[in-house]
mmCIF file of C-alpha atoms in Angstrom:
data_model
loop_
_atom_site.group_PDB
_atom_site.id
_atom_site.type_symbol
_atom_site.label_atom_id
_atom_site.label_comp_id
_atom_site.label_asym_id
_atom_site.label_seq_id
_atom_site.Cartn_x
_atom_site.Cartn_y
_atom_site.Cartn_z
ATOM 1 C CA MET A 30 17.663 24.585 -5.226
ATOM 2 C CA ALA A 31 19.246 21.472 -3.736
ATOM 3 C CA GLU A 32 17.225 18.261 -3.627
ATOM 4 C CA GLU A 33 15.841 17.558 -0.164
ATOM 5 C CA ILE A 34 16.912 14.118 1.045
ATOM 6 C CA HIS A 35 16.894 12.406 4.424
ATOM 7 C CA LYS A 36 18.413 9.079 5.428
ATOM 8 C CA VAL A 37 16.360 7.105 7.941
ATOM 9 C CA LYS A 38 16.759 3.662 9.466
ATOM 10 C CA ILE A 39 14.050 1.035 9.444
ATOM 11 C CA LEU A 40 12.927 0.540 13.049
ATOM 12 C CA ARG A 41 10.324 -2.168 12.505
ATOM 13 C CA LYS A 42 9.146 -4.236 9.557
ATOM 14 C CA SER A 43 6.492 -6.916 9.265
ATOM 15 C CA PHE A 44 4.126 -8.403 6.701
ATOM 16 C CA ILE A 45 0.449 -7.758 7.447
ATOM 17 C CA ASN A 46 -0.823 -10.064 4.703
ATOM 18 C CA HIS A 47 0.677 -12.114 1.866
ATOM 19 C CA ASP A 48 2.123 -9.140 -0.029
ATOM 20 C CA VAL A 49 1.758 -6.006 2.125
ATOM 21 C CA MET A 50 4.459 -4.723 4.481
ATOM 22 C CA HIS A 51 4.212 -2.436 7.477
ATOM 23 C CA ILE A 52 7.431 -0.422 7.812
ATOM 24 C CA GLU A 53 8.281 2.058 10.562
ATOM 25 C CA THR A 54 11.297 4.349 10.197
ATOM 26 C CA GLU A 55 13.025 7.154 11.996
ATOM 27 C CA LYS A 56 11.545 10.605 11.439
ATOM 28 C CA PRO A 57 13.869 13.449 10.349
ATOM 29 C CA GLN A 58 13.754 16.539 12.513
ATOM 30 C CA GLY A 59 11.262 19.077 11.192
ATOM 31 C CA TYR A 60 9.836 16.636 8.638
ATOM 32 C CA SER A 61 6.102 17.277 8.302
ATOM 33 C CA TYR A 62 3.227 16.308 6.045
ATOM 34 C CA THR A 63 -0.540 16.453 5.739
ATOM 35 C CA PRO A 64 -2.518 13.188 6.104
ATOM 36 C CA GLY A 65 -2.826 11.790 2.569
ATOM 37 C CA GLN A 66 0.583 12.976 1.355
ATOM 38 C CA ALA A 67 3.557 10.884 0.251
ATOM 39 C CA THR A 68 7.273 10.938 -0.509
ATOM 40 C CA HIS A 69 9.658 9.272 -2.924
ATOM 41 C CA VAL A 70 11.802 6.592 -1.316
ATOM 42 C CA ARG A 71 15.075 5.017 -2.417
ATOM 43 C CA ILE A 72 16.892 2.100 -0.842
ATOM 44 C CA ASP A 73 20.327 3.044 0.500
ATOM 45 C CA LYS A 74 22.242 0.077 -0.927
ATOM 46 C CA GLU A 75 24.799 -0.265 -3.703
ATOM 47 C CA GLY A 76 23.051 -0.630 -7.049
ATOM 48 C CA TRP A 77 19.648 0.323 -5.640
ATOM 49 C CA ARG A 78 19.990 4.062 -4.996
ATOM 50 C CA GLY A 79 19.077 5.106 -8.550
ATOM 51 C CA GLU A 80 15.511 3.794 -8.424
ATOM 52 C CA LYS A 81 12.721 5.261 -6.315
ATOM 53 C CA GLY A 82 9.141 4.500 -5.450
ATOM 54 C CA ALA A 83 6.294 6.694 -4.220
ATOM 55 C CA PHE A 84 4.944 5.752 -0.807
ATOM 56 C CA THR A 85 2.283 7.363 1.362
ATOM 57 C CA PHE A 86 2.642 8.004 5.073
ATOM 58 C CA THR A 87 0.062 5.897 6.923
ATOM 59 C CA ASN A 88 0.505 7.382 10.374
ATOM 60 C CA LEU A 89 -0.147 10.869 11.701
ATOM 61 C CA PRO A 90 2.351 13.730 11.372
ATOM 62 C CA ASP A 91 2.582 14.400 15.105
ATOM 63 C CA GLU A 92 4.035 10.949 15.866
ATOM 64 C CA ASP A 93 7.767 10.492 16.522
ATOM 65 C CA HIS A 94 8.324 8.044 13.643
ATOM 66 C CA LEU A 95 7.119 7.457 10.087
ATOM 67 C CA GLU A 96 4.992 4.544 8.913
ATOM 68 C CA PHE A 97 4.524 3.165 5.418
ATOM 69 C CA THR A 98 2.158 0.415 4.287
ATOM 70 C CA ILE A 99 3.692 -1.014 1.128
ATOM 71 C CA LYS A 100 2.297 -3.560 -1.309
ATOM 72 C CA SER A 101 5.007 -5.640 -2.968
ATOM 73 C CA TYR A 102 4.726 -6.209 -6.726
ATOM 74 C CA PRO A 103 7.258 -8.932 -7.666
ATOM 75 C CA SER A 104 6.251 -8.733 -11.334
ATOM 76 C CA HIS A 105 7.365 -5.069 -11.437
ATOM 77 C CA ASN A 106 10.942 -5.960 -10.403
ATOM 78 C CA GLY A 107 11.296 -2.588 -8.717
ATOM 79 C CA VAL A 108 11.524 -0.832 -5.366
ATOM 80 C CA THR A 109 8.476 -2.517 -3.833
ATOM 81 C CA GLU A 110 9.888 -5.976 -4.560
ATOM 82 C CA ARG A 111 13.276 -5.049 -3.095
ATOM 83 C CA MET A 112 11.576 -3.608 -0.006
ATOM 84 C CA ALA A 113 10.436 -7.127 0.844
ATOM 85 C CA SER A 114 14.049 -8.226 1.425
ATOM 86 C CA LEU A 115 14.992 -5.319 3.706
ATOM 87 C CA GLU A 116 15.571 -5.772 7.418
ATOM 88 C CA GLU A 117 15.356 -3.640 10.535
ATOM 89 C CA GLY A 118 18.423 -1.391 10.635
ATOM 90 C CA ASP A 119 18.623 -0.971 6.864
ATOM 91 C CA THR A 120 18.530 2.612 5.581
ATOM 92 C CA LEU A 121 16.048 4.355 3.286
ATOM 93 C CA ILE A 122 16.498 7.691 1.513
ATOM 94 C CA LEU A 123 13.446 9.947 1.688
ATOM 95 C CA GLU A 124 12.825 12.949 -0.539
ATOM 96 C CA GLU A 125 10.549 15.919 0.058
ATOM 97 C CA VAL A 126 6.875 15.532 0.820
ATOM 98 C CA TYR A 127 4.344 15.876 -2.011
ATOM 99 C CA GLY A 128 0.764 14.999 -2.862
ATOM 100 C CA ALA A 129 -2.586 16.513 -3.774
ATOM 101 C CA ILE A 130 -4.780 14.177 -1.737
ATOM 102 C CA GLU A 131 -6.076 15.861 1.395
ATOM 103 C CA TYR A 132 -9.368 15.932 3.251
ATOM 104 C CA LYS A 133 -11.756 18.628 2.047
ATOM 105 C CA GLY A 134 -15.027 17.430 3.505
ATOM 106 C CA LYS A 135 -17.248 14.389 3.903
ATOM 107 C CA GLY A 136 -17.408 12.063 0.954
ATOM 108 C CA VAL A 137 -16.769 8.717 -0.680
ATOM 109 C CA PHE A 138 -13.231 7.364 -0.791
ATOM 110 C CA ILE A 139 -12.630 4.965 -3.696
ATOM 111 C CA ALA A 140 -9.416 2.925 -3.589
ATOM 112 C CA GLY A 141 -7.851 0.214 -5.703
ATOM 113 C CA GLY A 142 -5.263 -1.989 -3.951
ATOM 114 C CA ALA A 143 -2.376 0.066 -2.557
ATOM 115 C CA GLY A 144 -4.380 3.171 -3.424
ATOM 116 C CA VAL A 145 -6.050 2.937 -0.020
ATOM 117 C CA THR A 146 -2.860 4.074 1.745
ATOM 118 C CA PRO A 147 -3.439 7.871 1.526
ATOM 119 C CA PHE A 148 -6.858 7.349 3.065
ATOM 120 C CA ILE A 149 -5.538 5.438 6.100
ATOM 121 C CA ALA A 150 -3.857 8.500 7.615
ATOM 122 C CA ILE A 151 -6.848 10.679 6.706
ATOM 123 C CA PHE A 152 -9.224 8.321 8.531
ATOM 124 C CA LYS A 153 -6.957 8.191 11.604
ATOM 125 C CA ASP A 154 -6.913 11.990 11.655
ATOM 126 C CA LEU A 155 -10.716 12.174 11.350
ATOM 127 C CA VAL A 156 -11.135 9.694 14.203
ATOM 128 C CA ASN A 157 -8.939 11.898 16.399
ATOM 129 C CA LYS A 158 -11.043 14.909 15.444
ATOM 130 C CA LYS A 159 -14.274 12.947 15.995
ATOM 131 C CA ASP A 160 -15.272 13.767 12.406
ATOM 132 C CA ILE A 161 -15.273 10.341 10.728
ATOM 133 C CA GLU A 162 -19.059 9.965 10.551
ATOM 134 C CA GLY A 163 -20.522 10.450 7.093
ATOM 135 C CA ASN A 164 -17.488 9.167 5.165
ATOM 136 C CA THR A 165 -17.519 5.959 3.113
ATOM 137 C CA LEU A 166 -14.707 3.771 1.741
ATOM 138 C CA ILE A 167 -15.087 1.557 -1.337
ATOM 139 C CA PHE A 168 -12.060 -0.737 -1.525
ATOM 140 C CA ALA A 169 -11.420 -2.717 -4.731
ATOM 141 C CA ASN A 170 -9.107 -5.743 -4.777
ATOM 142 C CA GLN A 171 -8.685 -8.916 -6.800
ATOM 143 C CA GLU A 172 -9.238 -11.474 -4.016
ATOM 144 C CA GLU A 173 -10.332 -11.444 -0.391
ATOM 145 C CA ARG A 174 -6.797 -12.194 0.789
ATOM 146 C CA ASP A 175 -5.650 -8.926 -0.840
ATOM 147 C CA ILE A 176 -7.757 -6.796 1.540
ATOM 148 C CA PHE A 177 -5.408 -5.308 4.137
ATOM 149 C CA LYS A 178 -6.106 -3.246 7.268
ATOM 150 C CA LYS A 179 -9.572 -4.842 7.102
ATOM 151 C CA GLU A 180 -10.182 -5.046 10.857
ATOM 152 C CA SER A 181 -9.041 -1.498 11.598
ATOM 153 C CA LEU A 182 -11.007 -0.039 8.653
ATOM 154 C CA GLU A 183 -14.133 -1.914 9.774
ATOM 155 C CA ALA A 184 -13.655 -0.588 13.309
ATOM 156 C CA ILE A 185 -13.365 2.978 11.992
ATOM 157 C CA LEU A 186 -16.056 2.942 9.283
ATOM 158 C CA GLY A 187 -18.471 0.162 10.221
ATOM 159 C CA ASP A 188 -21.095 -0.367 7.528
ATOM 160 C CA ASN A 189 -19.540 2.448 5.486
ATOM 161 C CA PHE A 190 -16.636 0.157 4.537
ATOM 162 C CA LEU A 191 -17.504 -1.614 1.278
ATOM 163 C CA ASN A 192 -15.326 -4.178 -0.505
ATOM 164 C CA ILE A 193 -15.508 -5.353 -4.101
ATOM 165 C CA LEU A 194 -13.450 -8.197 -5.586
ATOM 166 C CA SER A 195 -12.708 -8.572 -9.293
ATOM 167 C CA GLU A 196 -11.276 -12.108 -9.337
ATOM 168 C CA GLU A 197 -13.059 -13.958 -6.527
ATOM 169 C CA LYS A 198 -16.709 -14.471 -5.622
ATOM 170 C CA THR A 199 -17.615 -14.544 -1.927
ATOM 171 C CA GLU A 200 -20.838 -14.169 0.024
ATOM 172 C CA ALA A 201 -19.365 -11.326 2.088
ATOM 173 C CA HIS A 202 -18.288 -8.963 -0.701
ATOM 174 C CA ALA A 203 -19.497 -7.568 -3.989
ATOM 175 C CA HIS A 204 -17.994 -9.071 -7.136
ATOM 176 C CA GLY A 205 -16.904 -7.263 -10.289
ATOM 177 C CA ARG A 206 -15.648 -3.751 -10.899
ATOM 178 C CA ILE A 207 -16.667 -0.278 -9.761
ATOM 179 C CA ASP A 208 -18.904 0.454 -12.721
ATOM 180 C CA LEU A 209 -21.910 2.719 -13.218
ATOM 181 C CA GLU A 210 -24.388 0.238 -11.761
ATOM 182 C CA PHE A 211 -22.270 -0.400 -8.664
ATOM 183 C CA LEU A 212 -21.971 3.323 -7.972
ATOM 184 C CA LYS A 213 -25.710 3.927 -8.439
ATOM 185 C CA LYS A 214 -26.534 1.000 -6.151
ATOM 186 C CA ASN A 215 -24.167 1.953 -3.323
ATOM 187 C CA ILE A 216 -24.123 5.775 -3.316
ATOM 188 C CA GLU A 217 -27.175 7.934 -2.668
ATOM 189 C CA ASP A 218 -25.598 11.391 -2.726
ATOM 190 C CA PHE A 219 -23.524 12.491 -5.713
ATOM 191 C CA SER A 220 -23.147 16.066 -4.480
ATOM 192 C CA GLN A 221 -20.414 15.186 -1.957
ATOM 193 C CA TYR A 222 -16.646 14.850 -2.413
ATOM 194 C CA PHE A 223 -15.110 11.807 -4.114
ATOM 195 C CA TYR A 224 -11.546 10.832 -3.217
ATOM 196 C CA LEU A 225 -9.853 8.570 -5.780
ATOM 197 C CA CYS A 226 -6.604 6.628 -5.579
ATOM 198 C CA GLY A 227 -5.555 3.461 -7.362
ATOM 199 C CA PRO A 228 -4.290 2.168 -10.708
ATOM 200 C CA PRO A 229 -4.593 5.029 -13.275
ATOM 201 C CA LYS A 230 -6.699 3.021 -15.733
ATOM 202 C CA MET A 231 -9.156 2.063 -13.008
ATOM 203 C CA MET A 232 -9.388 5.611 -11.651
ATOM 204 C CA LYS A 233 -10.037 7.066 -15.110
ATOM 205 C CA GLU A 234 -12.913 4.621 -15.574
ATOM 206 C CA VAL A 235 -14.374 5.435 -12.152
ATOM 207 C CA LYS A 236 -14.057 9.148 -12.840
ATOM 208 C CA LYS A 237 -15.861 8.747 -16.172
ATOM 209 C CA HIS A 238 -18.745 6.960 -14.421
ATOM 210 C CA LEU A 239 -18.906 9.653 -11.726
ATOM 211 C CA PHE A 240 -19.125 12.373 -14.371
ATOM 212 C CA GLY A 241 -21.987 10.414 -15.920
ATOM 213 C CA LEU A 242 -23.778 10.585 -12.570
ATOM 214 C CA GLY A 243 -23.453 14.352 -12.329
ATOM 215 C CA VAL A 244 -20.277 14.643 -10.262
ATOM 216 C CA THR A 245 -18.141 17.670 -11.178
ATOM 217 C CA GLU A 246 -14.361 18.023 -11.384
ATOM 218 C CA LYS A 247 -14.393 20.248 -8.272
ATOM 219 C CA GLN A 248 -15.837 17.383 -6.218
ATOM 220 C CA ILE A 249 -13.004 14.992 -7.096
ATOM 221 C CA VAL A 250 -9.804 14.798 -5.054
ATOM 222 C CA GLN A 251 -6.956 12.764 -6.581
ATOM 223 C CA GLU A 252 -3.371 12.858 -7.720
ATOM 224 C CA ASP A 253 -2.712 14.091 -11.246
ATOM 225 C CA LEU A 254 -3.051 11.079 -13.547
ATOM 226 C CA ASP A 255 -1.400 12.730 -16.545
#
């Protein structure tokens, strides 16, 4: 079976904070996905086509373009860093859609850094369906300046949008990591769904704590970490 690839031009690109880009591209005909899914992306430039990164769609599938919200990691010296130098009109190569993260019912969404991106499209979809109430987002970052889409997430979730910072202490946000005590303090119901996305080490720790609080494997929605 031939590999599915699509070449699309960048229509718009901007930075929404110090290291996160908003990129809009053309949408291939018939290209569809479920909110929460992603694709592998390569940059269509000499010397760059052999390396790919995984990026989640952050807009809804019925729109006439694609949107990606991409955090640049200069220390990784990879696709995300090179994305920062791209311009409108440059071409990206998209592969087929994949991903296990999809909405199954009300619950707690736990994200670390760029791991919030699958949840953005899910929340937009729930707003459209008038079904956002009862969902909570816990967003972990290093510093306050790392929080992106803050205003729109606050508008969608209100008091159910919780932030925790590992490297900076502020009056507005919790400080530390998403450990057992944090979960017990901020979550009343452990019988609901838990959606996890973030650095693998962090997600494994969170999952271990959730299991300790009685959450079962069937309640957890995440990509395969193995």
